Amino acid sequence: MEVEIATIGGYEEVGRQMTAVRAGDNVVIFDMGLNLSKVLIHDNVETERMHSLDLIDMGAIPDDRVMSDIEGDVQAIVPTHGHLDHIGAISKLAHRYDAPIVATPFTIELVKQQIEGEEKFGVQNDLVKMDAGGTMPIGEKCELEFVNVTHSIIDAINPVLHTPEGAVVYGLDKRMDHNPVLGDPIDMDRFREIGREGVLCYIEDCTNAGKKGKTPSESVARSQLKDVMYSLEDYDGGIVATTFSSHIARVKSLVEFAEDIGRQPVLLGRSMEKYSGTAERLDFVDFPSDLGMYGHRKSVDRTFKRIMDEGKEDYLPVVTGHQGEPRAMLTRMARGETPYELDEGDKVIFSARVIPEPTNEGQRYQAEKLLGMQGARIYDDIHVSGHLNSEGHYQMLQALNPTNVIPAHQDMKGFSPYVELASNEGYELGRDLHVTKNGNTIQLTE
Amino acid sequence: MEVEIATIGGYEEVGRQMTAVRAGDNVVIFDMGLNLSKVLIHDNVETERMHSLDLIDMGAIPDDRVMSDIEGDVQAIVPTHGHLDHIGAISKLAHRYDAPIVATPFTIELVKQQIEGEEKFGVQNDLVKMDAGGTMPIGEKCELEFVNVTHSIIDAINPVLHTPEGAVVYGLDKRMDHNPVLGDPIDMDRFREIGREGVLCYIEDCTNAGKKGKTPSESVARSQLKDVMYSLEDYDGGIVATTFSSHIARVKSLVEFAEDIGRQPVLLGRSMEKYSGTAERLDFVDFPSDLGMYGHRKSVDRTFKRIMDEGKEDYLPVVTGHQGEPRAMLTRMARGETPYELDEGDKVIFSARVIPEPTNEGQRYQAEKLLGMQGARIYDDIHVSGHLNSEGHYQMLQALNPTNVIPAHQDMKGFSPYVELASNEGYELGRDLHVTKNGNTIQLTE
Amino acid sequence: MEVEIATIGGYEEVGRQMTAVRAGDNVVIFDMGLNLSKVLIHDNVETERMHSLDLIDMGAIPDDRVMSDIEGDVQAIVPTHGHLDHIGAISKLAHRYDAPIVATPFTIELVKQQIEGEEKFGVQNDLVKMDAGGTMPIGEKCELEFVNVTHSIIDAINPVLHTPEGAVVYGLDKRMDHNPVLGDPIDMDRFREIGREGVLCYIEDCTNAGKKGKTPSESVARSQLKDVMYSLEDYDGGIVATTFSSHIARVKSLVEFAEDIGRQPVLLGRSMEKYSGTAERLDFVDFPSDLGMYGHRKSVDRTFKRIMDEGKEDYLPVVTGHQGEPRAMLTRMARGETPYELDEGDKVIFSARVIPEPTNEGQRYQAEKLLGMQGARIYDDIHVSGHLNSEGHYQMLQALNPTNVIPAHQDMKGFSPYVELASNEGYELGRDLHVTKNGNTIQLTE
Amino acid sequence: MEVEIATIGGYEEVGRQMTAVRAGDNVVIFDMGLNLSKVLIHDNVETERMHSLDLIDMGAIPDDRVMSDIEGDVQAIVPTHGHLDHIGAISKLAHRYDAPIVATPFTIELVKQQIEGEEKFGVQNDLVKMDAGGTMPIGEKCELEFVNVTHSIIDAINPVLHTPEGAVVYGLDKRMDHNPVLGDPIDMDRFREIGREGVLCYIEDCTNAGKKGKTPSESVARSQLKDVMYSLEDYDGGIVATTFSSHIARVKSLVEFAEDIGRQPVLLGRSMEKYSGTAERLDFVDFPSDLGMYGHRKSVDRTFKRIMDEGKEDYLPVVTGHQGEPRAMLTRMARGETPYELDEGDKVIFSARVIPEPTNEGQRYQAEKLLGMQGARIYDDIHVSGHLNSEGHYQMLQALNPTNVIPAHQDMKGFSPYVELASNEGYELGRDLHVTKNGNTIQLTE
């Protein structure tokens, strides 16, 4: 059976991930992501109303026109987890394919919300929930399987397309975490089993391939966060925390430690409410029943006012704005635009790392400056990455023992350390190690 | 009563710490340290046989000639903990003073060993052990007290000289750790009490004053180390670890996790044996009864041979060489000079951070290159600092509320962030915040 | 005679420079500058209409309230050169003093323009022009002298207040340039002479004190610029250049090399027109008679349209925007908001260095990204600093041999390398080397 | 005719360059270089006596065993210029091939000296001199041509193998310099002509492909050096300079400016004598007839003694040691091991940049520290690179318009910016843009 990989997006950048796998006549699409930075660099762009072609021209969403060269029927669109660089183009592209969107429940819910916010296209694809560990047939001879992985968002999986020629494992975004605070550990047993059955191709996220050793477990971030927050038990002023809104495990730790030190946590900001609310509704996390979550600016400000009235020392607002985004809640607080007043010595906990790019660094710097002008002091970098460091990559290659490897989720410079790493394991560039680019197809079997 | 501070060494560098406090006619000396980098930059210098004046000229030990201007009798020489930059000049300078050396038991033991190694001078000062929490009279009106602190070595204290004019707190080297793995947490209650009684002067270690937030607890490093070591449970090749030999809490974690993953730990290298052996003998740590510790090259190599014979997969050698020091055990292993053979894929765990200085960085880089040429792969930076970050400094100032503050343990550039920090708390340069240099005296009361 | 220095602004930052020197009953003020970054961090702040006290609270202009403690009459306000951090607060503060503003002709002209733009205060102080080399009496016993220096703006001087106690040399901002492209070399002969006469105090700009060696001459930047521009002689597409608008020597080089390679230079952007127009009107530079300079957006865009019509290959637009400022001309070009169309392979020459601060770095990065999205390619860092590196500082200390030294134009961290350097020359912190802060006074003689 | 490229060495590193081109039955080898860092990382390795296979195993010289798969006769071994990474393996490998070594006169002379120093192998290959612009037939249908280029050593060329299928241009190492101080400018006219005739393949040095803009001309370094040295005209103490010994143009500038400021230059150190002596003997440079050059330690020290006797202020020693190499002359001076005594304030001019690798950075740091301990002060980075920045690469691609492009002289990470750059010019990875590795062959035509 012919197996062919179309590397549509995310092979020259991080963002707008999209890959199609054709096995005989059947095609599965993995991810349809958005490169948000390509949108934000322009002033006043509202993607909700934009046409796909314009977004493709901007480099914001995958250029899926190569799909017309793929001879087969799309049977499923499979986003691996709920981050925007993996689902953010669904509302712009999915309606072109007569195929269901298949994902884990949390991811499906986020896809649904995204589709509802779309104003240009009517996306009518079926939304099919499948849990980690689940399988579904693709055509007569293939099968789609979800293997549980650990990442900085819950309910993440690596999809596997089992073909008569061997498995195609789509390995984007994971950390090797055996103690992930929320959810199950990465299912290495299943990966090893799939490896023994035979893997035709492994597509891998190279983000941290150049970093030595092992990405720390979420339990390490939790231990660091606990150390910080417990050290503030006696502080009787304001403490504010921020983290990635979609990082439910981290939010959960913040909520728990807030209570441990006698403060009432409250989640503030549009995406804080969205992700945590969704996670709670779907029973992924067990928050205290009285945990407040507010998204609209008005209700946020009302909450801030209440906090000021009742005493800052009794609350821990967990807010959006960890990258210093100009319109996020923390930046508004820093500018004195909310009723919450920061005083000399108040603490702001960034349970996040600055995404290392001058735009973010500049915005974050400004946010910290503004916070500092109000007297606040910063706790920084209380975080672990969601992506495999080099040792995790070695372990994956040893578990899967794939015939072909395709580095992804980076540009060529980002691929380099992975190529070196895979070469150490016996792969050879141009033979079974395929460095490729957006818009390419790689035929693996005939 | 006149109280005067002589800032003898370590006020223009890290290393060769030495400070004298005179209260009336009585003088107490805090620390007599060595700046090892000033020795190592020269080829073939053996300090054991060198005269103090030559070492002073090299900038290696404190220039204590300013002591002749101090009108009073030295009543005690008080090293705060066992690191070389605090005790390393005792064998060269202490014999000039007719005073006992007073320190905690572990520190005293290390001082003793150092004196025994000295070949030039005969140091005869009494060695007096005093535990954290202990006190001793200094003259008729003063008292010396040891307050327990947490640092990257056990049995560290901050000495306090209580005078009729208030306490002089010598605050060098600590981290604010409430969960230090080994030993008691920092005694903040006592510091707050001393603060309420009145503090005339606080001398503070500025090493990390420019770093945001809180230095993580040793329990965070332990959590990270555990995550790494448990992830290697299934690896059936060689694993080697290295850390600061004097960091007993870390060595203890290494030993425990080695056993957890089914490997027999063994401590190798001269200073590994020295520090861990001393700690065990003094009952500071409870190692497994059969834990091997070998210092002499011959017994180390014999052990390596045994490990190779019995199977690398059953052992965890914990060795010296975390900075890539040319003659340390790990560097010898990297050069293939020991019987231990590294194979492709073997792991080397650096539970240490490179001291950020080009000499170390160059040596460490070479060690890693050599290890890599043998196939080994690196786990890096599994470590936390032993020094207060800015928030710890704020908490100390708030606890002690000192009348005068003297930044120490840095050069002027290193003092700057502390000066800014202290200014935020109301101190003023030249008034009650004293930026000084080696060889100065500051009179605090008349 | 009592001589006293009030270090009013710019002793804890770069920006808002202001220093007063009192000699007996007479006072001279050096500089009244603006810290623009403190304004720009806020959205929508228009300084023109703001009150001084609000700007003081923002940290944008010097807090001159300490002047009420200075017992004497202000005889002159002396800005050293036309950069905003030296003249930008004149329109907000000068009217409080009954004294003329004394400066070189180019600086006076810029001060005048600034006062005209002021909307809140009516500044009526006399504007007195004095050339480098000129002198004027201050009271009966003192004299003000201007010594020619070389900086990144023309007509810069170091003012010297000659008192019976010796000279007070205000050494802010200069580079030691013996070949400055435009204007005379730095007048080291006069400095040496003043040194022989006796210098009571030297106030020095520490910006680059930590940099090794010598700041290169403007002739080096010119040589590098020439190399770049001549290498583009055959390019038949668009070339655009940007530099500091006030850097007339650099603009002159750009204009000359443009003509050398067969392109018509044209200066575009409000401050381009302002500074170069002023310099030409005052005969500081001899531009080609037909050199176009356009400041208003409409005339700029009309010019761009003409360039597009006649052929980009015949023009070199020299525009504002070297730091990626969001509203500058180059950023508008990058966003496609002007009629000038960049094509694949067009060149953009940054004859400037990014000011190393995350806000600028972020903005510049965005501007380069946007330029890149249009196909343009960047030539970077064709620049030399306007501030003395360490060897220049040594030469100044040796020339002046001052009794007292006051580091300025930095925060304490920035002072540190200068303190080390001055210590090497025999000065001693707290004795004759005065590290100070905003709002302090230092009494030098009684 | 079959044309095939064997990428033997220098495709996964900088160093040990070696490439073979087969055109039909004839083969030409370009470069046989040494990776010195692979030698130096080991203690006490003397390459002179080592066997090739051991050096290959160490990664020090190219693994030319792939040559046995190349069906053809080697007609010429062509080193492009005299740097060790291009000629350093000739004495270990050339004797295996029955072919002359063809190079420019200066390169040939250096090859000769290297062969004479070899102790293990007897290299008997003919040494054939050919000037830039010269040609020689290779078999019946091909021709070898040397095109003049500009690099940081004199007499550098890019060899071109003209085949019936088009030219193969071997583009290693050059800068685009139209004003190179010594020798002729790069011969872009000839490159453009070759481009018009048709280029089958271009092999390119990617060292600086990721750097923006244009590598400055040697004339820029000269201008900067002049600025520094003229500024020291009045200094009456010691001045010492160091640079790359093989960089004759720079040495010439140092010699000239020394004389301009009234100092007698003298070249000291083994490789200083070797390269400058050779250049002078071959009439590449016109040094003053009395210019002293001393290589042996004894004569160097005798010279230093003479300088001390006659007065340091009259001399400019130009010495080896710009990277802080432990045994170089400058490091010996820094350790006080020579009769030359450095005094407080003496100047050391590094007309070189530290090669950015922690080993060098560590050694250079130590050398500077030791110099500083003697009172010397540093002028740094007075240098320009010898390799093309990105704009030079664009210009070469436009001049040659090659059918195939092979990035070289880097590892894959280093190739990435070049791949991006070539992609911008329409090349496509895997089609006509060949990222390869050591030991590969690429067949271009059949």
PDB file of C-alpha atoms in Angstrom, chain A residues 6-68:
ATOM      1  CA  ALA A   6       2.204  15.661   3.160  1.00  0.00           C
ATOM      2  CA  THR A   7       4.025  18.113   5.395  1.00  0.00           C
ATOM      3  CA  ILE A   8       1.676  21.030   5.012  1.00  0.00           C
ATOM      4  CA  GLY A   9       2.424  23.447   7.823  1.00  0.00           C
ATOM      5  CA  GLY A  10       4.734  23.849  10.785  1.00  0.00           C
ATOM      6  CA  TYR A  11       7.803  22.531   9.032  1.00  0.00           C
ATOM      7  CA  GLU A  12       9.386  25.969   8.663  1.00  0.00           C
ATOM      8  CA  GLU A  13       8.113  27.476  11.894  1.00  0.00           C
ATOM      9  CA  VAL A  14       6.373  26.781  15.144  1.00  0.00           C
ATOM     10  CA  GLY A  15       2.664  27.339  14.623  1.00  0.00           C
ATOM     11  CA  ARG A  16       0.154  26.457  11.890  1.00  0.00           C
ATOM     12  CA  GLN A  17       0.835  22.719  12.252  1.00  0.00           C
ATOM     13  CA  MET A  18      -0.781  20.517   9.614  1.00  0.00           C
ATOM     14  CA  THR A  19       0.238  17.132   8.274  1.00  0.00           C
ATOM     15  CA  ALA A  20      -1.669  14.698   6.102  1.00  0.00           C
ATOM     16  CA  VAL A  21      -1.017  10.978   5.893  1.00  0.00           C
ATOM     17  CA  ARG A  22      -2.324   9.026   2.949  1.00  0.00           C
ATOM     18  CA  ALA A  23      -2.474   5.255   3.209  1.00  0.00           C
ATOM     19  CA  GLY A  24      -3.830   3.877  -0.032  1.00  0.00           C
ATOM     20  CA  ASP A  25      -6.990   5.835  -0.770  1.00  0.00           C
ATOM     21  CA  ASN A  26      -7.527   7.129   2.690  1.00  0.00           C
ATOM     22  CA  VAL A  27      -6.175  10.271   4.182  1.00  0.00           C
ATOM     23  CA  VAL A  28      -5.978  11.470   7.770  1.00  0.00           C
ATOM     24  CA  ILE A  29      -5.103  15.042   8.622  1.00  0.00           C
ATOM     25  CA  PHE A  30      -3.239  15.736  11.836  1.00  0.00           C
ATOM     26  CA  ASP A  31      -3.677  19.252  13.271  1.00  0.00           C
ATOM     27  CA  MET A  32      -4.821  22.498  11.658  1.00  0.00           C
ATOM     28  CA  GLY A  33      -3.030  25.180  13.566  1.00  0.00           C
ATOM     29  CA  LEU A  34      -2.667  28.930  13.667  1.00  0.00           C
ATOM     30  CA  ASN A  35       0.568  30.913  13.853  1.00  0.00           C
ATOM     31  CA  LEU A  36      -0.703  33.671  16.081  1.00  0.00           C
ATOM     32  CA  SER A  37       2.440  35.795  15.847  1.00  0.00           C
ATOM     33  CA  LYS A  38       1.814  36.278  12.137  1.00  0.00           C
ATOM     34  CA  VAL A  39      -1.547  37.774  13.018  1.00  0.00           C
ATOM     35  CA  LEU A  40      -0.454  39.924  15.933  1.00  0.00           C
ATOM     36  CA  ILE A  41       2.396  41.604  14.074  1.00  0.00           C
ATOM     37  CA  HIS A  42      -0.240  43.458  12.105  1.00  0.00           C
ATOM     38  CA  ASP A  43      -2.305  46.083  13.824  1.00  0.00           C
ATOM     39  CA  ASN A  44      -6.032  45.585  14.121  1.00  0.00           C
ATOM     40  CA  VAL A  45      -6.355  42.288  12.352  1.00  0.00           C
ATOM     41  CA  GLU A  46      -9.426  40.314  13.402  1.00  0.00           C
ATOM     42  CA  THR A  47      -9.090  36.773  12.187  1.00  0.00           C
ATOM     43  CA  GLU A  48     -12.710  35.920  12.882  1.00  0.00           C
ATOM     44  CA  ARG A  49     -13.806  37.700   9.723  1.00  0.00           C
ATOM     45  CA  MET A  50     -10.884  36.920   7.473  1.00  0.00           C
ATOM     46  CA  HIS A  51     -10.802  34.638   4.525  1.00  0.00           C
ATOM     47  CA  SER A  52      -8.536  31.606   4.528  1.00  0.00           C
ATOM     48  CA  LEU A  53      -6.544  32.735   1.534  1.00  0.00           C
ATOM     49  CA  ASP A  54      -5.615  35.992   3.179  1.00  0.00           C
ATOM     50  CA  LEU A  55      -4.576  34.140   6.296  1.00  0.00           C
ATOM     51  CA  ILE A  56      -2.526  31.743   4.178  1.00  0.00           C
ATOM     52  CA  ASP A  57      -0.832  34.686   2.506  1.00  0.00           C
ATOM     53  CA  MET A  58       0.009  36.104   5.897  1.00  0.00           C
ATOM     54  CA  GLY A  59       1.583  32.791   6.896  1.00  0.00           C
ATOM     55  CA  ALA A  60      -0.966  32.505   9.683  1.00  0.00           C
ATOM     56  CA  ILE A  61      -2.655  29.242   8.695  1.00  0.00           C
ATOM     57  CA  PRO A  62      -1.393  26.237   6.721  1.00  0.00           C
ATOM     58  CA  ASP A  63      -1.382  26.466   2.970  1.00  0.00           C
ATOM     59  CA  ASP A  64      -3.406  23.330   2.342  1.00  0.00           C
ATOM     60  CA  ARG A  65      -3.528  23.734  -1.422  1.00  0.00           C
ATOM     61  CA  VAL A  66      -1.055  20.861  -1.670  1.00  0.00           C
ATOM     62  CA  MET A  67      -3.966  18.630  -0.614  1.00  0.00           C
ATOM     63  CA  SER A  68      -5.279  18.766  -4.153  1.00  0.00           C
TER      64      SER A  68
END
